[in-house]
């Protein structure tokens, strides 16, 4: 089947993806429970308060990984738009559809029982159709709907299409066009545009994804050269960011989101790929596995939250999100759901690719 000659896996990046997924799904979105206190907040302050930046980190990682996995294949016309779309949609769509309908059933069940919708209010047929078409955020919606964290996947797919078309039709001008997309993202941010396709969410993905593409160029342009200066720069940047996160949250807080996207995230990626001990730690198999199931974790965490909150409201059990015990129960359930889902979605993905693309 297509893809039988895969590129070498970058395991440290899988670990980073897993950490980002945990940051968003476990910590940042824990606010949905509205706990009186946040469990382990002393140790996870940054993730609770700035974990939303994990989504931007996903975008940067995607730009890097897409350049690595697909770049040369698209330029050489080894894959066309049909193959590219099948590869991407077979990866994204199955678990997206399942979680969307799981959320729909539970939310509609809540309404039938006399409860309000949990967190996201627009759970009607119109917004369901937008979800099914991957147009559920940044296009014609009234607000967040169904499994709303999937908004980032909807937006990122825009970057996928732009990325493919640039490499397929304008390979010699790719970095000029990548830079243009970064400028478009910055322009949309600064103008606060709020139109279909031209809005703040699209701005985030354009800026971060194509920064990731440039990070790939910089990282692989350094191979074979003297890396001493690279190590000094990366270590200094990482140390600054770590100190800021631990001791001065406002220093690199929400106001400085672009600092993460333009500087810290690219440096973090290059650090774990080029600095020996970091690469070794990030290649530890249990950490890598979290990266394997990160997409599943990301899409299943809201359905798990929905079930827990609904069960508590119905009196099935006493749910207190402020306790460390229930926090750990939530963590275990999310990771378990992600792990089980990953097993099945992997099989489905390969069957779809087999049916649509055949063997090569």
XYZ file of C-alpha atoms in Angstrom, residues 4-303:
300
model
C 5.120 1.265 2.476
C 8.394 3.181 2.242
C 7.899 5.578 5.149
C 10.416 8.167 6.263
C 12.257 7.571 9.502
C 10.074 8.354 12.476
C 10.981 11.355 14.633
C 10.095 9.856 18.000
C 11.058 12.894 20.124
C 8.403 14.917 18.312
C 5.789 12.298 19.156
C 6.621 12.847 22.815
C 6.230 16.604 22.429
C 2.881 16.067 20.740
C 1.770 13.894 23.633
C 2.771 16.524 26.185
C 0.881 19.192 24.236
C -2.222 16.994 24.093
C -2.066 16.405 27.842
C -1.596 20.124 28.420
C -4.752 21.016 26.505
C -6.994 18.050 27.271
C -6.097 17.337 30.890
C -5.223 20.738 32.282
C -6.449 23.662 30.168
C -9.892 22.206 29.500
C -10.279 21.079 33.103
C -11.853 24.498 33.542
C -15.009 23.008 31.971
C -15.737 21.396 35.350
C -15.468 24.784 37.102
C -13.729 23.340 40.170
C -13.369 25.489 43.271
C -9.661 24.652 43.267
C -7.526 23.074 40.596
C -5.859 19.791 41.647
C -2.046 19.943 41.598
C -2.192 23.584 40.480
C 1.024 24.340 42.347
C 2.898 22.018 40.004
C 0.893 22.583 36.822
C 0.196 26.310 36.990
C 1.392 27.033 33.478
C -0.673 24.243 31.894
C -3.819 25.269 33.749
C -3.465 28.923 32.773
C -1.658 28.843 29.427
C -2.226 25.284 28.239
C -4.286 26.613 25.326
C -0.949 27.347 23.654
C -0.609 23.597 23.202
C -2.901 23.992 20.192
C -0.468 26.457 18.616
C 2.312 24.001 19.369
C 0.339 21.328 17.466
C 0.272 23.675 14.493
C 4.039 24.320 14.613
C 4.724 20.594 14.937
C 2.436 19.857 12.003
C 4.286 22.305 9.761
C 7.594 20.671 10.680
C 6.361 17.093 10.321
C 4.495 17.737 7.060
C 7.645 19.251 5.567
C 9.575 16.190 6.685
C 7.062 13.532 5.639
C 5.388 15.021 2.580
C 7.660 17.787 1.316
C 9.810 15.933 -1.201
C 7.014 13.559 -2.169
C 4.749 16.422 -3.173
C 7.484 18.335 -5.025
C 8.494 15.202 -6.961
C 4.796 14.478 -7.698
C 5.085 11.100 -5.973
C 1.704 11.876 -4.434
C -1.141 13.882 -5.918
C -4.031 15.674 -4.279
C -6.206 12.529 -4.139
C -3.533 10.526 -2.330
C -2.771 13.425 -0.025
C -6.417 13.906 0.941
C -7.003 10.203 1.477
C -3.938 9.975 3.707
C -5.029 12.939 5.795
C -8.760 12.305 5.985
C -8.299 8.621 6.787
C -6.178 9.754 9.736
C -8.465 12.515 10.972
C -12.034 11.741 10.022
C -12.966 8.371 11.630
C -12.347 9.318 15.265
C -13.637 12.836 14.587
C -16.970 11.457 13.333
C -17.320 8.963 16.175
C -16.614 11.527 18.903
C -18.898 14.077 17.263
C -21.840 11.665 17.330
C -21.025 10.490 20.866
C -21.168 14.090 22.032
C -24.361 14.705 20.045
C -26.131 11.740 21.633
C -25.139 12.722 25.165
C -25.919 16.418 24.710
C -29.330 15.678 23.183
C -29.935 13.172 25.965
C -29.172 15.872 28.519
C -31.688 18.167 26.857
C -34.314 15.409 26.880
C -33.733 14.911 30.617
C -34.124 18.624 31.288
C -30.444 19.567 31.661
C -28.682 22.386 29.826
C -26.073 21.652 27.196
C -22.648 21.190 28.814
C -20.182 23.989 27.906
C -20.852 24.245 24.157
C -24.345 25.543 23.263
C -24.802 25.125 19.508
C -25.767 21.479 19.151
C -28.427 21.638 16.441
C -28.709 19.977 13.037
C -27.274 23.004 11.231
C -24.085 22.893 13.278
C -23.948 19.105 13.006
C -23.870 19.453 9.214
C -21.098 22.027 9.511
C -19.166 19.562 11.675
C -19.609 16.734 9.194
C -18.264 18.995 6.424
C -15.271 20.122 8.522
C -16.648 23.667 8.386
C -17.614 23.947 12.034
C -15.316 26.770 13.035
C -14.041 29.820 11.219
C -16.727 29.625 8.564
C -20.495 30.006 9.092
C -21.059 28.842 12.662
C -22.750 30.748 15.470
C -20.229 29.532 18.032
C -18.679 26.391 19.477
C -20.639 23.192 18.892
C -20.562 19.457 19.671
C -16.967 18.232 20.208
C -15.711 21.798 19.991
C -11.980 21.185 20.643
C -11.925 19.736 17.129
C -12.112 23.322 15.839
C -8.325 23.238 15.550
C -8.479 20.254 13.182
C -10.964 22.062 10.977
C -8.670 25.085 10.819
C -5.487 23.076 10.366
C -6.944 21.355 7.332
C -6.878 24.748 5.613
C -3.115 24.855 6.142
C -2.798 21.325 4.737
C -4.463 22.349 1.466
C -2.372 25.515 1.128
C 0.805 23.570 1.921
C 0.070 20.954 -0.735
C -0.760 23.475 -3.447
C 2.334 25.562 -2.790
C 4.654 22.553 -3.039
C 2.830 20.952 -5.957
C 2.460 24.002 -8.177
C 5.142 26.433 -6.960
C 7.982 24.363 -5.468
C 10.702 26.863 -6.427
C 8.894 29.655 -4.613
C 7.798 27.614 -1.637
C 9.614 29.545 1.078
C 8.542 32.896 -0.326
C 4.959 31.653 -0.262
C 5.367 30.107 3.200
C 6.584 33.490 4.407
C 3.614 35.133 2.724
C 1.273 32.852 4.675
C 2.993 33.888 7.909
C 2.447 37.530 6.982
C -1.214 36.826 6.227
C -1.548 35.227 9.644
C 0.039 38.243 11.332
C -2.129 40.630 9.320
C -5.300 38.812 10.332
C -4.194 38.910 13.953
C -3.426 42.601 13.986
C -6.589 43.623 12.126
C -8.765 41.414 14.357
C -10.565 40.158 11.241
C -13.695 38.147 11.923
C -14.961 36.846 8.590
C -15.403 33.349 7.128
C -11.895 32.043 6.384
C -10.367 35.377 7.453
C -10.413 35.332 11.251
C -8.296 34.882 14.350
C -8.364 31.081 14.342
C -7.159 30.889 10.728
C -4.523 33.471 11.655
C -3.238 31.195 14.429
C -2.885 28.181 12.178
C -1.265 30.061 9.271
C 1.291 31.699 11.526
C 2.200 28.580 13.486
C 2.024 25.956 10.713
C 4.292 27.828 8.340
C 6.675 28.773 11.145
C 6.918 25.002 11.551
C 7.844 24.683 7.874
C 10.653 27.200 8.325
C 11.782 25.400 11.485
C 12.212 22.273 9.374
C 14.378 24.159 6.882
C 16.546 25.650 9.631
C 16.918 22.375 11.505
C 17.916 20.279 8.520
C 20.083 23.026 7.117
C 22.225 22.709 10.220
C 22.988 19.023 9.788
C 26.655 18.322 9.271
C 27.742 21.738 10.510
C 29.185 22.922 13.777
C 26.315 22.674 16.250
C 28.024 24.248 19.235
C 26.472 27.638 18.620
C 23.106 26.009 17.980
C 23.294 24.293 21.355
C 24.155 27.568 23.080
C 21.202 29.354 21.457
C 18.762 26.537 22.114
C 19.832 26.020 25.712
C 19.661 29.742 26.427
C 16.211 30.001 24.911
C 14.919 26.941 26.725
C 16.360 28.116 30.041
C 14.758 31.549 29.616
C 11.383 30.042 28.790
C 11.513 27.482 31.611
C 12.438 30.138 34.170
C 9.633 32.343 32.862
C 7.092 29.529 33.128
C 8.085 28.568 36.662
C 8.846 31.924 38.246
C 7.214 34.581 36.125
C 4.066 33.390 34.421
C 3.165 36.826 33.096
C 6.518 37.193 31.367
C 5.554 34.722 28.651
C 1.822 34.597 29.235
C -1.063 35.126 26.857
C 0.171 38.590 25.845
C 3.305 37.021 24.441
C 1.718 34.076 22.639
C 3.583 34.869 19.429
C 6.889 34.594 21.311
C 6.109 30.943 21.889
C 5.129 30.346 18.277
C 8.006 32.209 16.662
C 10.803 31.442 19.107
C 10.225 28.972 21.926
C 8.342 26.211 20.100
C 10.780 26.071 17.150
C 13.719 26.022 19.560
C 12.098 23.285 21.631
C 11.632 21.150 18.517
C 15.233 21.624 17.406
C 16.503 21.009 20.932
C 14.903 17.574 21.320
C 16.121 16.564 17.871
C 19.716 17.768 18.251
C 20.700 17.693 21.919
C 21.663 14.165 22.888
C 20.255 13.773 26.389
C 16.990 15.538 25.467
C 16.593 13.345 22.433
C 17.175 10.239 24.532
C 14.611 11.270 27.152
C 12.062 12.227 24.494
C 12.541 8.868 22.762
C 11.531 6.907 25.876
C 8.872 4.515 24.611
C 6.081 5.315 27.143
C 6.443 9.018 26.285
C 6.388 8.258 22.563
C 3.223 6.211 23.044
C 1.497 9.269 24.467
C 2.337 10.917 21.169
C 0.854 7.963 19.291
C -2.470 8.404 21.045
C -2.344 12.209 21.322
C -4.937 12.807 18.603
C -7.264 10.307 20.241
C -6.717 11.886 23.648
C -7.460 15.285 22.198
C -10.761 14.229 20.646
C -11.959 11.949 23.445
C -11.317 14.209 26.415
C -14.479 16.279 25.982
C -16.770 13.226 25.622
